[in-house]
Amino acid sequence: MSDAKTIVATAPVADRVRAYFAPVNRVTGNAGVFDPARDGRFALEAPPPGWMDAGVVRDFVRRSETKVSPLMSGAPAVARTQVRSAVGAEIAWTFDGWSRLAMALSGGGALMNLLEVAASADARDSGGHAADAVPVLSGSTARVLQVSADAGFAVGDIVVVDVDYGGETGFAGSGISGAYVANADDVTGDPHTVRRVSFNVGRVVDVNGGAVTLSDDLPAGTPTEAMKVAKVHGFVDREGGRFFQEWSALFVVDGVQGDRVLFHYPRLQAAAGAEETVGTLAGQLSTWPLRARMRALPVVDANDGETVFCFRSYLPAAMREVLR
């Protein structure tokens, strides 16, 4: 007969919150799905397919905007039952580092790549007309790009890989929608429009002839031969504009005693503009981390048809009391 005993339940104890993000398919409206029953114990360094590891975030705050109201009847009026008269949620957190993903989530609007500018281009606030991009050749993979040997890329370069813009309207960007083009005239028919807003970026870590190796796989996977490669100097966002980024988010509180709490927000859009939280270091030095504040949007739970904004899951540690 086993003499195993349960342990009294306690609140999870953790020293960090880990964040993961997946793009919402803006064409179909499909959000990133996370199944806590199947994938809840995933290794933090290896998230489920489709999720991007954003590392540790700080100052994570959840705020419910749900309002509960009584339904009154009778004389005198008495509360007979209750309803949720409004449902919503906001969350906020601070990124430890700047990246294209962090800037997009913090700013919430269209984020542009600062493409290599053509020699004769006029100066523009979000980057002048881009230099010619380099075609992707056959044999390329999500990590190794095959280009002409004289393409001119070097170790350390940032590159973007995407198609020429051909006058289409709608969401732009392979794999992840980076902007919405309502009218070709708005972007002056610029063939570099898609590459300017694309998330399909990477850092060059090796160049061997025409083989350009990136530090990570491209988010959109193996590039097609319709795509071209362009050098990127950085990223620029703007206060204003019509486009909203939309992402699925997963925040993991990994308890040191073996328990785990997961907060899954299938749809998030920015609830505020770009913000930095300035902190003081030694002397006159200061740090400028990015602050993100986002509003949850609804999805329908396939199990019961309920409209919800967030899924909160708790995975108990071994032998924890679970009922009380």
XYZ file of C-alpha atoms in Angstrom:
324
model
C 0.000 0.000 0.000
C 1.358 3.404 -0.978
C 2.114 5.900 1.785
C 2.202 8.863 -0.617
C 0.834 12.080 0.817
C -0.324 15.263 -0.800
C 1.213 18.668 -0.164
C -0.771 21.722 0.832
C -1.423 24.036 -2.104
C 0.489 27.322 -2.159
C 0.737 30.269 -4.506
C 3.319 29.783 -7.266
C 6.730 31.298 -6.574
C 8.652 32.503 -9.630
C 11.380 34.996 -10.429
C 10.320 35.821 -13.976
C 7.591 35.828 -16.609
C 8.373 34.396 -20.037
C 6.530 35.747 -23.090
C 5.711 34.140 -26.429
C 3.840 35.597 -29.387
C 2.168 34.275 -32.530
C 0.805 36.405 -35.371
C -2.936 36.491 -35.944
C -3.766 35.646 -39.554
C -5.329 38.939 -40.569
C -6.858 37.517 -43.752
C -8.693 34.608 -42.099
C -8.898 36.051 -38.581
C -7.409 32.864 -37.124
C -5.607 33.477 -33.836
C -2.715 31.503 -32.390
C -4.035 28.378 -30.655
C -2.369 27.096 -27.502
C -3.578 23.812 -25.994
C -2.593 23.745 -22.292
C -3.637 20.102 -21.941
C -1.276 18.997 -24.693
C 1.486 21.601 -24.593
C 1.272 23.165 -21.128
C 4.572 21.676 -19.951
C 6.590 22.634 -23.021
C 10.276 23.379 -22.518
C 10.603 27.141 -22.192
C 13.390 27.259 -24.776
C 11.310 25.320 -27.320
C 7.776 26.733 -27.639
C 5.130 24.946 -29.722
C 5.263 25.513 -33.499
C 4.134 28.955 -34.579
C 5.079 30.693 -31.321
C 7.999 33.148 -31.137
C 10.037 33.301 -27.930
C 10.302 36.919 -26.759
C 12.260 36.014 -23.647
C 11.725 37.345 -20.143
C 9.471 40.362 -19.610
C 9.163 42.534 -16.506
C 6.431 44.422 -14.666
C 3.723 42.137 -16.053
C 0.270 43.408 -15.061
C -3.176 42.019 -15.881
C -6.279 44.152 -15.541
C -9.824 42.844 -15.923
C -12.400 45.227 -17.377
C -15.263 42.827 -16.759
C -18.266 44.308 -14.980
C -20.793 42.210 -13.069
C -24.289 43.654 -12.631
C -27.265 42.333 -10.666
C -30.620 41.675 -12.314
C -33.248 43.223 -10.080
C -36.944 42.439 -9.859
C -39.844 42.780 -7.454
C -40.904 45.537 -5.092
C -38.726 46.267 -3.358
C -36.227 45.351 -6.049
C -33.961 42.479 -5.110
C -31.014 40.949 -6.921
C -32.316 37.676 -8.350
C -29.237 36.768 -10.369
C -26.213 38.363 -11.984
C -24.915 38.971 -15.481
C -21.634 40.123 -16.934
C -22.689 43.460 -18.365
C -19.300 44.183 -19.941
C -16.325 41.932 -20.584
C -12.779 42.921 -21.426
C -9.166 42.835 -20.345
C -5.929 44.772 -20.668
C -2.371 43.692 -19.986
C 0.929 45.516 -19.796
C 4.574 44.522 -19.531
C 8.094 45.783 -20.134
C 10.505 44.280 -22.647
C 14.096 43.893 -21.482
C 15.438 44.431 -24.994
C 14.547 46.170 -28.229
C 13.770 44.096 -31.337
C 11.480 44.299 -34.329
C 8.866 42.260 -32.480
C 9.161 44.326 -29.292
C 8.831 47.596 -31.203
C 5.788 46.332 -33.102
C 4.014 45.239 -29.928
C 4.951 48.358 -28.009
C 3.980 50.806 -30.753
C 1.025 48.824 -32.061
C 1.033 50.291 -35.576
C 2.854 49.659 -38.830
C 6.576 49.213 -38.179
C 8.873 49.879 -41.115
C 12.239 48.441 -42.021
C 14.839 51.108 -42.789
C 15.867 49.740 -46.171
C 19.198 50.560 -47.798
C 18.513 53.808 -49.650
C 19.207 54.270 -53.355
C 22.087 56.648 -54.055
C 19.840 59.169 -55.829
C 16.899 58.969 -53.407
C 15.423 62.010 -51.695
C 15.421 61.962 -47.889
C 12.175 60.840 -46.219
C 11.228 60.626 -42.548
C 10.628 56.854 -42.677
C 13.447 56.103 -45.132
C 13.980 57.139 -48.734
C 13.391 55.095 -51.881
C 15.195 51.787 -51.489
C 18.119 50.461 -53.468
C 17.481 47.514 -55.765
C 16.851 44.250 -53.935
C 18.669 41.010 -54.780
C 16.694 38.025 -56.162
C 16.520 34.830 -54.116
C 17.820 31.852 -56.090
C 16.735 28.214 -56.068
C 18.101 26.040 -53.278
C 17.431 28.618 -50.575
C 16.139 27.530 -47.176
C 14.634 29.375 -44.231
C 18.159 29.721 -42.782
C 20.468 29.855 -45.835
C 19.738 32.220 -48.711
C 21.190 31.559 -52.135
C 21.944 34.802 -53.982
C 24.414 35.962 -56.610
C 28.013 35.865 -55.406
C 28.392 39.607 -55.969
C 25.277 40.553 -53.958
C 27.425 42.408 -51.440
C 26.008 41.126 -48.153
C 28.374 40.822 -45.180
C 28.418 39.176 -41.767
C 26.502 41.375 -39.350
C 24.053 42.752 -41.917
C 20.321 42.739 -41.233
C 18.300 41.617 -44.251
C 14.637 41.356 -45.183
C 13.334 38.748 -47.616
C 10.007 39.335 -49.332
C 8.221 39.891 -52.638
C 7.961 42.985 -54.798
C 4.791 44.999 -54.372
C 2.600 44.673 -57.461
C -0.254 47.073 -56.781
C -2.324 44.761 -54.589
C -4.551 46.021 -51.793
C -4.937 44.319 -48.425
C -2.560 43.047 -45.779
C 1.128 43.119 -46.712
C 3.972 40.885 -45.565
C 4.783 37.194 -46.010
C 3.971 35.021 -42.994
C 3.096 37.976 -40.749
C 0.986 40.962 -41.781
C 3.016 44.112 -41.205
C 0.665 46.712 -42.682
C -2.522 47.211 -44.681
C -2.483 48.830 -48.113
C -5.862 50.382 -48.868
C -4.862 51.946 -52.172
C -1.804 51.509 -54.372
C -1.576 55.280 -54.724
C -1.010 55.574 -50.957
C 2.345 53.840 -51.376
C 3.008 55.372 -54.818
C 3.205 51.870 -56.280
C 6.641 51.439 -54.680
C 7.925 47.901 -55.451
C 9.719 47.878 -52.072
C 6.477 48.405 -50.096
C 6.166 44.810 -48.860
C 9.828 44.550 -47.852
C 9.489 47.875 -46.041
C 6.873 46.437 -43.635
C 7.827 42.737 -43.644
C 8.667 40.769 -40.495
C 10.674 38.312 -42.603
C 14.015 39.612 -41.340
C 17.229 38.057 -40.086
C 20.837 38.750 -39.100
C 23.623 37.492 -41.378
C 26.129 35.297 -39.527
C 28.047 33.807 -42.462
C 28.641 34.518 -46.136
C 30.227 31.906 -48.393
C 30.115 32.935 -52.024
C 26.407 33.249 -52.779
C 25.268 31.419 -49.630
C 24.081 33.856 -46.958
C 23.425 32.187 -43.593
C 21.101 33.777 -41.042
C 21.150 33.427 -37.265
C 17.587 32.039 -37.206
C 15.015 30.665 -39.601
C 12.947 33.269 -41.414
C 9.451 33.569 -39.866
C 7.810 32.897 -43.253
C 9.859 29.738 -43.808
C 11.626 28.783 -47.028
C 11.588 31.765 -49.391
C 10.098 31.512 -52.851
C 11.943 32.546 -55.992
C 9.533 35.495 -56.241
C 11.200 37.008 -53.173
C 14.144 39.376 -53.036
C 16.676 40.265 -50.344
C 17.371 43.809 -49.176
C 19.689 45.249 -46.558
C 18.058 46.814 -43.490
C 19.655 49.448 -41.240
C 17.043 49.346 -38.472
C 13.361 49.929 -37.821
C 11.064 52.940 -37.486
C 7.579 53.277 -36.033
C 5.315 56.314 -35.902
C 2.835 57.865 -33.522
C -0.408 57.691 -35.504
C -1.597 55.814 -38.570
C -4.585 53.543 -39.165
C -3.083 50.061 -38.928
C -3.158 47.975 -35.739
C -0.832 45.067 -35.110
C -2.705 41.987 -33.878
C -0.983 39.142 -32.047
C -1.680 36.133 -29.876
C 0.278 36.072 -26.628
C 1.258 33.460 -24.079
C 2.787 34.411 -20.731
C 4.293 31.680 -18.570
C 4.917 31.896 -14.825
C 7.113 28.879 -14.141
C 7.080 28.152 -10.414
C 10.295 27.055 -8.747
C 8.391 24.268 -6.956
C 7.120 22.693 -10.173
C 3.815 24.474 -10.660
C 3.085 26.569 -13.742
C 0.576 29.291 -14.591
C -0.167 30.189 -18.201
C -2.014 33.252 -19.488
C -3.116 32.859 -23.096
C -4.534 35.883 -24.911
C -5.598 34.776 -28.418
C -6.060 38.316 -29.756
C -4.280 41.470 -28.631
C -4.093 44.961 -30.077
C -2.336 48.013 -28.701
C -4.221 49.957 -26.031
C -1.711 52.826 -26.047
C 0.992 54.365 -28.190
C 4.719 53.730 -28.065
C 6.265 54.222 -24.647
C 9.652 53.780 -23.012
C 10.229 53.343 -19.302
C 13.405 55.240 -18.493
C 15.414 53.822 -15.608
C 18.515 55.207 -13.933
C 21.751 53.252 -13.928
C 25.066 54.323 -12.433
C 26.053 57.966 -12.783
C 24.423 59.668 -15.747
C 23.597 56.422 -17.524
C 19.967 55.445 -18.055
C 18.202 52.459 -19.594
C 15.321 52.753 -22.051
C 13.231 49.544 -22.082
C 10.016 49.359 -24.113
C 6.643 49.308 -22.357
C 3.680 47.582 -24.030
C 0.020 47.964 -23.083
C -2.497 45.916 -25.015
C -6.227 45.300 -25.115
C -7.651 41.790 -25.439
C -10.159 41.078 -28.214
C -12.630 38.177 -28.147
C -12.558 34.673 -29.564
C -15.082 31.848 -29.385
C -14.073 28.766 -27.378
C -14.594 25.739 -29.616
C -15.527 23.570 -26.603
C -18.681 25.445 -25.569
C -19.196 28.421 -27.872
C -18.512 31.015 -25.182
C -17.019 34.384 -26.127
C -13.833 34.869 -24.106
C -10.770 37.106 -23.966
C -8.179 35.135 -22.004
C -7.471 31.561 -20.928
C -5.744 31.186 -17.547
C -4.359 27.702 -16.855
C -2.815 26.271 -13.690
C -0.657 23.149 -13.799
C -0.103 21.942 -10.206
C 3.242 20.674 -8.990
C 3.564 16.993 -8.154
C 1.354 15.878 -5.246
C -0.159 19.320 -4.632
C -3.648 19.403 -3.168
C -5.986 20.164 -6.047
C -9.470 20.482 -4.521
C -8.747 22.706 -1.557
